[in-house]
mmCIF file of C-alpha atoms in Angstrom:
data_model
loop_
_atom_site.group_PDB
_atom_site.id
_atom_site.type_symbol
_atom_site.label_atom_id
_atom_site.label_comp_id
_atom_site.label_asym_id
_atom_site.label_seq_id
_atom_site.Cartn_x
_atom_site.Cartn_y
_atom_site.Cartn_z
ATOM 1 C CA UNK H 218 87.670 -109.457 -3.541
ATOM 2 C CA UNK H 219 87.796 -109.879 -7.300
ATOM 3 C CA UNK H 220 86.629 -113.292 -8.419
ATOM 4 C CA UNK H 221 87.016 -113.140 -12.182
ATOM 5 C CA UNK H 222 84.108 -113.523 -14.573
ATOM 6 C CA UNK H 223 82.734 -116.099 -14.787
ATOM 7 C CA UNK H 224 84.002 -117.263 -11.414
ATOM 8 C CA UNK H 225 85.154 -120.796 -10.700
ATOM 9 C CA UNK H 226 85.627 -121.251 -6.960
ATOM 10 C CA UNK H 227 87.043 -124.571 -5.790
ATOM 11 C CA UNK H 228 86.620 -125.907 -2.263
ATOM 12 C CA UNK H 229 89.678 -127.615 -0.770
ATOM 13 C CA UNK H 230 89.871 -129.024 2.738
ATOM 14 C CA UNK H 231 92.944 -127.794 4.601
ATOM 15 C CA UNK H 232 95.639 -130.442 4.439
ATOM 16 C CA UNK H 233 99.253 -131.107 3.616
ATOM 17 C CA UNK H 234 98.594 -131.125 -0.137
ATOM 18 C CA UNK H 235 96.248 -128.126 -0.291
ATOM 19 C CA UNK H 236 98.795 -125.647 -1.647
ATOM 20 C CA UNK H 237 99.850 -128.059 -4.383
ATOM 21 C CA UNK H 238 96.226 -128.725 -5.327
ATOM 22 C CA UNK H 239 95.422 -125.019 -5.373
ATOM 23 C CA UNK H 240 98.329 -124.256 -7.652
ATOM 24 C CA UNK H 241 97.193 -126.955 -10.069
ATOM 25 C CA UNK H 242 93.583 -125.771 -9.970
ATOM 26 C CA UNK H 243 94.646 -122.218 -10.871
ATOM 27 C CA UNK H 244 96.556 -123.567 -13.849
ATOM 28 C CA UNK H 245 93.309 -125.216 -14.881
ATOM 29 C CA UNK H 246 91.287 -122.018 -14.555
ATOM 30 C CA UNK H 247 90.125 -121.740 -10.944
ATOM 31 C CA UNK H 248 89.583 -118.106 -9.989
ATOM 32 C CA UNK H 249 89.049 -118.463 -6.219
ATOM 33 C CA UNK H 250 89.197 -120.992 -3.383
ATOM 34 C CA UNK H 251 87.256 -121.857 -0.290
ATOM 35 C CA UNK H 252 89.667 -123.402 2.201
ATOM 36 C CA UNK H 253 87.832 -125.727 4.547
ATOM 37 C CA UNK H 254 88.722 -125.653 8.227
ATOM 38 C CA UNK H 255 87.511 -129.009 9.558
ATOM 39 C CA UNK H 256 84.961 -129.327 12.340
ATOM 40 C CA UNK H 257 83.673 -132.475 14.027
ATOM 41 C CA UNK H 258 79.976 -131.631 13.491
ATOM 42 C CA UNK H 259 79.723 -130.036 10.020
ATOM 43 C CA UNK H 260 75.976 -129.613 9.600
ATOM 44 C CA UNK H 261 76.086 -128.324 6.008
ATOM 45 C CA UNK H 262 78.580 -130.856 4.674
ATOM 46 C CA UNK H 263 77.644 -133.936 2.704
ATOM 47 C CA UNK H 264 79.487 -137.282 2.850
ATOM 48 C CA UNK H 265 82.448 -136.305 0.653
ATOM 49 C CA UNK H 266 83.310 -133.106 2.504
ATOM 50 C CA UNK H 267 82.660 -134.794 5.856
ATOM 51 C CA UNK H 268 85.084 -137.555 4.909
ATOM 52 C CA UNK H 269 87.725 -134.999 3.948
ATOM 53 C CA UNK H 270 87.173 -133.154 7.215
ATOM 54 C CA UNK H 271 87.441 -136.287 9.326
ATOM 55 C CA UNK H 272 90.603 -137.261 7.494
ATOM 56 C CA UNK H 273 92.090 -133.832 8.194
ATOM 57 C CA UNK H 274 91.168 -133.987 11.885
ATOM 58 C CA UNK H 275 92.612 -137.476 12.206
ATOM 59 C CA UNK H 276 95.865 -136.174 10.713
ATOM 60 C CA UNK H 277 96.061 -133.511 13.423
ATOM 61 C CA UNK H 278 94.569 -130.523 11.601
ATOM 62 C CA UNK H 279 93.580 -127.671 13.926
ATOM 63 C CA UNK H 280 92.221 -124.196 13.286
ATOM 64 C CA UNK H 281 95.665 -122.691 13.812
ATOM 65 C CA UNK H 282 97.276 -125.201 11.470
ATOM 66 C CA UNK H 283 94.546 -124.590 8.881
ATOM 67 C CA UNK H 284 95.461 -120.902 8.902
ATOM 68 C CA UNK H 285 99.071 -121.944 8.297
ATOM 69 C CA UNK H 286 97.822 -123.958 5.310
ATOM 70 C CA UNK H 287 95.998 -120.858 4.118
ATOM 71 C CA UNK H 288 99.277 -118.947 4.319
ATOM 72 C CA UNK H 289 100.982 -121.663 2.280
ATOM 73 C CA UNK H 290 98.281 -121.439 -0.370
ATOM 74 C CA UNK H 291 98.565 -117.653 -0.478
ATOM 75 C CA UNK H 292 102.303 -117.948 -1.140
ATOM 76 C CA UNK H 293 101.568 -120.003 -4.271
ATOM 77 C CA UNK H 294 98.437 -118.492 -5.823
ATOM 78 C CA UNK H 295 97.173 -114.972 -6.411
ATOM 79 C CA UNK H 296 93.403 -115.425 -6.366
ATOM 80 C CA UNK H 297 90.825 -114.798 -3.614
ATOM 81 C CA UNK H 298 91.002 -117.205 -0.655
ATOM 82 C CA UNK H 299 88.005 -117.638 1.625
ATOM 83 C CA UNK H 300 88.192 -119.877 4.707
ATOM 84 C CA UNK H 301 84.982 -121.833 5.263
ATOM 85 C CA UNK H 302 84.212 -123.260 8.673
ATOM 86 C CA UNK H 303 81.619 -123.255 11.444
ATOM 87 C CA UNK H 304 80.825 -121.022 14.373
ATOM 88 C CA UNK H 305 82.277 -123.324 17.014
ATOM 89 C CA UNK H 306 85.903 -123.308 15.777
ATOM 90 C CA UNK H 307 85.762 -119.540 15.264
ATOM 91 C CA UNK H 308 84.350 -118.907 18.737
ATOM 92 C CA UNK H 309 86.810 -121.300 20.356
ATOM 93 C CA UNK H 310 89.693 -119.514 18.639
ATOM 94 C CA UNK H 311 88.195 -116.089 19.406
ATOM 95 C CA UNK H 312 86.349 -114.120 16.731
ATOM 96 C CA UNK H 313 88.646 -111.097 16.823
ATOM 97 C CA UNK H 314 91.801 -113.214 16.864
ATOM 98 C CA UNK H 315 90.506 -115.520 14.147
ATOM 99 C CA UNK H 316 89.682 -112.693 11.759
ATOM 100 C CA UNK H 317 93.005 -110.953 12.404
ATOM 101 C CA UNK H 318 94.997 -114.156 11.921
ATOM 102 C CA UNK H 319 93.028 -115.180 8.831
ATOM 103 C CA UNK H 320 93.651 -111.802 7.237
ATOM 104 C CA UNK H 321 97.340 -111.987 8.134
ATOM 105 C CA UNK H 322 97.503 -115.436 6.500
ATOM 106 C CA UNK H 323 96.114 -114.055 3.249
ATOM 107 C CA UNK H 324 92.356 -114.551 3.466
ATOM 108 C CA UNK H 325 90.061 -112.267 1.510
ATOM 109 C CA UNK H 326 86.811 -113.290 3.127
ATOM 110 C CA UNK H 327 85.057 -115.768 5.393
ATOM 111 C CA UNK H 328 82.142 -118.194 5.131
ATOM 112 C CA UNK H 329 80.475 -119.509 8.299
ATOM 113 C CA UNK H 330 77.292 -121.361 7.250
ATOM 114 C CA UNK H 331 75.785 -121.699 10.722
ATOM 115 C CA UNK H 332 75.964 -117.989 11.590
ATOM 116 C CA UNK H 333 72.753 -116.435 10.183
ATOM 117 C CA UNK H 334 72.731 -112.833 9.030
ATOM 118 C CA UNK H 335 70.705 -111.622 12.014
ATOM 119 C CA UNK H 336 73.276 -113.076 14.447
ATOM 120 C CA UNK H 337 76.421 -112.111 12.540
ATOM 121 C CA UNK H 338 76.895 -108.638 14.019
ATOM 122 C CA UNK H 339 80.059 -109.214 16.089
ATOM 123 C CA UNK H 340 81.647 -111.471 13.468
ATOM 124 C CA UNK H 341 80.809 -108.964 10.744
ATOM 125 C CA UNK H 342 82.476 -106.186 12.740
ATOM 126 C CA UNK H 343 85.654 -108.224 13.180
ATOM 127 C CA UNK H 344 85.672 -109.135 9.501
ATOM 128 C CA UNK H 345 85.330 -105.527 8.440
ATOM 129 C CA UNK H 346 88.005 -104.416 10.906
ATOM 130 C CA UNK H 347 90.422 -106.813 9.207
ATOM 131 C CA UNK H 348 89.417 -106.214 5.604
ATOM 132 C CA UNK H 349 87.568 -109.518 5.210
ATOM 133 C CA UNK H 350 84.336 -109.983 3.267
ATOM 134 C CA UNK H 351 81.697 -111.988 5.127
ATOM 135 C CA UNK H 352 79.982 -114.131 2.500
ATOM 136 C CA UNK H 353 76.373 -115.159 3.229
ATOM 137 C CA UNK H 354 74.602 -118.303 2.066
ATOM 138 C CA UNK H 355 71.075 -118.191 0.695
ATOM 139 C CA UNK H 356 68.882 -121.124 -0.305
ATOM 140 C CA UNK H 357 65.689 -121.590 -2.309
ATOM 141 C CA UNK H 358 63.839 -121.682 1.023
ATOM 142 C CA UNK H 359 65.207 -118.285 2.175
ATOM 143 C CA UNK H 360 62.433 -115.779 2.886
ATOM 144 C CA UNK H 361 62.557 -112.386 1.195
ATOM 145 C CA UNK H 362 63.353 -110.556 4.425
ATOM 146 C CA UNK H 363 66.287 -112.909 5.072
ATOM 147 C CA UNK H 364 67.552 -112.332 1.561
ATOM 148 C CA UNK H 365 67.391 -108.565 2.058
ATOM 149 C CA UNK H 366 69.250 -108.722 5.382
ATOM 150 C CA UNK H 367 71.934 -111.072 4.086
ATOM 151 C CA UNK H 368 72.553 -108.973 0.994
ATOM 152 C CA UNK H 369 72.719 -105.759 3.008
ATOM 153 C CA UNK H 370 75.723 -107.047 4.956
ATOM 154 C CA UNK H 371 77.282 -109.254 2.294
ATOM 155 C CA UNK H 372 80.804 -108.864 1.028
ATOM 156 C CA UNK H 373 82.736 -110.419 -1.835
ATOM 157 C CA UNK H 374 79.919 -112.476 -3.295
ATOM 158 C CA UNK H 375 76.653 -114.132 -2.343
ATOM 159 C CA UNK H 376 76.718 -117.917 -2.135
ATOM 160 C CA UNK H 377 73.524 -119.407 -3.517
ATOM 161 C CA UNK H 378 72.825 -122.922 -2.295
ATOM 162 C CA UNK H 379 71.165 -124.809 -5.147
ATOM 163 C CA UNK H 380 69.195 -127.145 -2.891
ATOM 164 C CA UNK H 381 67.747 -127.252 0.596
ATOM 165 C CA UNK H 382 70.248 -129.790 1.844
ATOM 166 C CA UNK H 383 73.908 -130.580 2.350
ATOM 167 C CA UNK H 384 76.826 -130.391 -0.046
ATOM 168 C CA UNK H 385 77.360 -133.139 -2.588
ATOM 169 C CA UNK H 386 77.728 -133.791 -6.294
ATOM 170 C CA UNK H 387 74.388 -134.097 -8.095
ATOM 171 C CA UNK H 388 73.479 -135.174 -11.593
ATOM 172 C CA UNK H 389 71.639 -131.992 -12.592
ATOM 173 C CA UNK H 390 71.095 -128.442 -11.430
ATOM 174 C CA UNK H 391 67.958 -127.825 -9.403
ATOM 175 C CA UNK H 392 65.201 -126.072 -11.314
ATOM 176 C CA UNK H 393 64.799 -123.731 -8.324
ATOM 177 C CA UNK H 394 68.109 -121.959 -8.953
ATOM 178 C CA UNK H 395 66.814 -119.542 -11.591
ATOM 179 C CA UNK H 396 64.011 -118.438 -9.284
ATOM 180 C CA UNK H 397 66.449 -117.897 -6.405
ATOM 181 C CA UNK H 398 68.749 -115.831 -8.611
ATOM 182 C CA UNK H 399 65.764 -113.765 -9.696
ATOM 183 C CA UNK H 400 64.911 -113.006 -6.075
ATOM 184 C CA UNK H 401 68.456 -112.172 -4.988
ATOM 185 C CA UNK H 402 69.701 -110.209 -8.012
ATOM 186 C CA UNK H 403 67.684 -107.034 -7.291
ATOM 187 C CA UNK H 404 69.074 -106.943 -3.734
ATOM 188 C CA UNK H 405 72.787 -106.749 -4.497
ATOM 189 C CA UNK H 406 75.381 -105.828 -7.083
ATOM 190 C CA UNK H 407 77.757 -108.514 -5.789
ATOM 191 C CA UNK H 408 78.457 -111.615 -7.890
ATOM 192 C CA UNK H 409 76.097 -114.536 -7.328
ATOM 193 C CA UNK H 410 77.836 -117.932 -7.175
ATOM 194 C CA UNK H 411 75.910 -121.192 -7.166
ATOM 195 C CA UNK H 412 77.163 -124.184 -5.171
ATOM 196 C CA UNK H 413 76.017 -127.391 -3.451
ATOM 197 C CA UNK H 414 75.643 -129.830 -6.300
ATOM 198 C CA UNK H 415 77.731 -128.416 -9.159
ATOM 199 C CA UNK H 416 79.737 -131.365 -10.439
ATOM 200 C CA UNK H 417 80.056 -131.247 -14.220
ATOM 201 C CA UNK H 418 80.377 -129.039 -17.266
ATOM 202 C CA UNK H 419 76.632 -129.347 -17.793
ATOM 203 C CA UNK H 420 75.602 -128.267 -14.299
ATOM 204 C CA UNK H 421 78.163 -125.443 -14.255
ATOM 205 C CA UNK H 422 76.933 -124.169 -17.595
ATOM 206 C CA UNK H 423 73.312 -124.491 -16.465
ATOM 207 C CA UNK H 424 74.066 -122.260 -13.466
ATOM 208 C CA UNK H 425 75.390 -119.524 -15.749
ATOM 209 C CA UNK H 426 72.436 -119.835 -18.095
ATOM 210 C CA UNK H 427 70.153 -119.478 -15.055
ATOM 211 C CA UNK H 428 71.785 -116.097 -14.380
ATOM 212 C CA UNK H 429 74.661 -116.882 -11.996
ATOM 213 C CA UNK H 430 78.044 -115.169 -12.196
ATOM 214 C CA UNK H 431 79.958 -118.336 -11.398
ATOM 215 C CA UNK H 432 79.977 -121.593 -9.500
ATOM 216 C CA UNK H 433 81.468 -123.206 -6.416
ATOM 217 C CA UNK H 434 82.578 -126.838 -6.688
ATOM 218 C CA UNK H 435 83.427 -128.766 -3.555
ATOM 219 C CA UNK H 436 82.522 -132.439 -3.355
ATOM 220 C CA UNK H 437 83.380 -133.260 -6.952
ATOM 221 C CA UNK H 438 86.688 -131.380 -6.724
ATOM 222 C CA UNK H 439 87.585 -133.342 -3.583
ATOM 223 C CA UNK H 440 86.704 -136.638 -5.291
ATOM 224 C CA UNK H 441 88.788 -135.787 -8.349
ATOM 225 C CA UNK H 442 91.788 -134.850 -6.197
ATOM 226 C CA UNK H 443 91.389 -138.008 -4.099
ATOM 227 C CA UNK H 444 91.408 -140.164 -7.216
ATOM 228 C CA UNK H 445 94.092 -138.462 -9.308
ATOM 229 C CA UNK H 446 95.830 -135.778 -7.289
ATOM 230 C CA UNK H 447 96.895 -132.394 -8.617
ATOM 231 C CA UNK H 448 97.056 -133.359 -12.329
ATOM 232 C CA UNK H 449 93.485 -134.646 -12.271
ATOM 233 C CA UNK H 450 92.213 -131.561 -10.470
ATOM 234 C CA UNK H 451 93.948 -129.308 -12.986
ATOM 235 C CA UNK H 452 92.312 -131.180 -15.869
ATOM 236 C CA UNK H 453 88.903 -131.069 -14.167
ATOM 237 C CA UNK H 454 89.138 -127.310 -13.580
ATOM 238 C CA UNK H 455 90.148 -126.803 -17.197
ATOM 239 C CA UNK H 456 87.039 -128.663 -18.338
ATOM 240 C CA UNK H 457 84.737 -126.617 -16.103
ATOM 241 C CA UNK H 458 86.427 -123.334 -17.021
ATOM 242 C CA UNK H 459 85.971 -124.139 -20.707
ATOM 243 C CA UNK H 460 82.277 -124.789 -20.172
ATOM 244 C CA UNK H 461 81.874 -121.524 -18.265
ATOM 245 C CA UNK H 462 83.635 -119.624 -21.055
ATOM 246 C CA UNK H 463 81.324 -120.841 -23.789
ATOM 247 C CA UNK H 464 79.309 -118.055 -25.454
ATOM 248 C CA UNK H 465 75.762 -117.740 -24.245
ATOM 249 C CA UNK H 466 73.247 -119.369 -26.592
ATOM 250 C CA UNK H 467 71.578 -116.965 -28.991
ATOM 251 C CA UNK H 468 67.963 -116.138 -28.295
ATOM 252 C CA UNK H 469 65.330 -115.560 -30.908
ATOM 253 C CA UNK H 470 64.073 -111.997 -30.996
#
């Protein structure tokens, strides 16, 4: 998948308004989307994403319907789309069937946070058979051997988790991000995107200055859309995209 440089990936929970929100976000400068498929026990999700997931489930969202939402988004935007969910929904649907149906709906990749690299063999095979990139997550606590294994099988991009914790907007970027980027960069030529905590122009810009190729914004994007709908999300994405496009600060020689 081609993310654009610098990349601005927005997380949207699958719902009736997802296609409209995605279209607005692209107008604002979003270059990719993670489309959340809700699950009742989302271990990596913070309060905002959990609330969005519970709302989707209460409205009758299922894995099959979420793939229909993905298809609706694909019909309206021409940027990479990456479903993000958990192992249980994928296994219940059937790994082979899920990957085939996701690809048919327009997905470019897949993120499954609770499937570690050393257990991803069958899922990786099904992804590759259907032209999907399996995107790994790495955290500041990831050991070097885990980083090497994840990067060896990664596709699309590598998702760098800024903190050892769940998703959620935070006031500042963790000072451990630069070190993590320094450990991962030699292992892969894929783009490195930082998420879990990016919520503002300042934190997005800090991620780039730490060496990232882009950012993923989930909780804050959901909050903005909840408060102001598509127009607010478009304006928010425009602000973040502008910050990402700023020239790098000059360095004294």
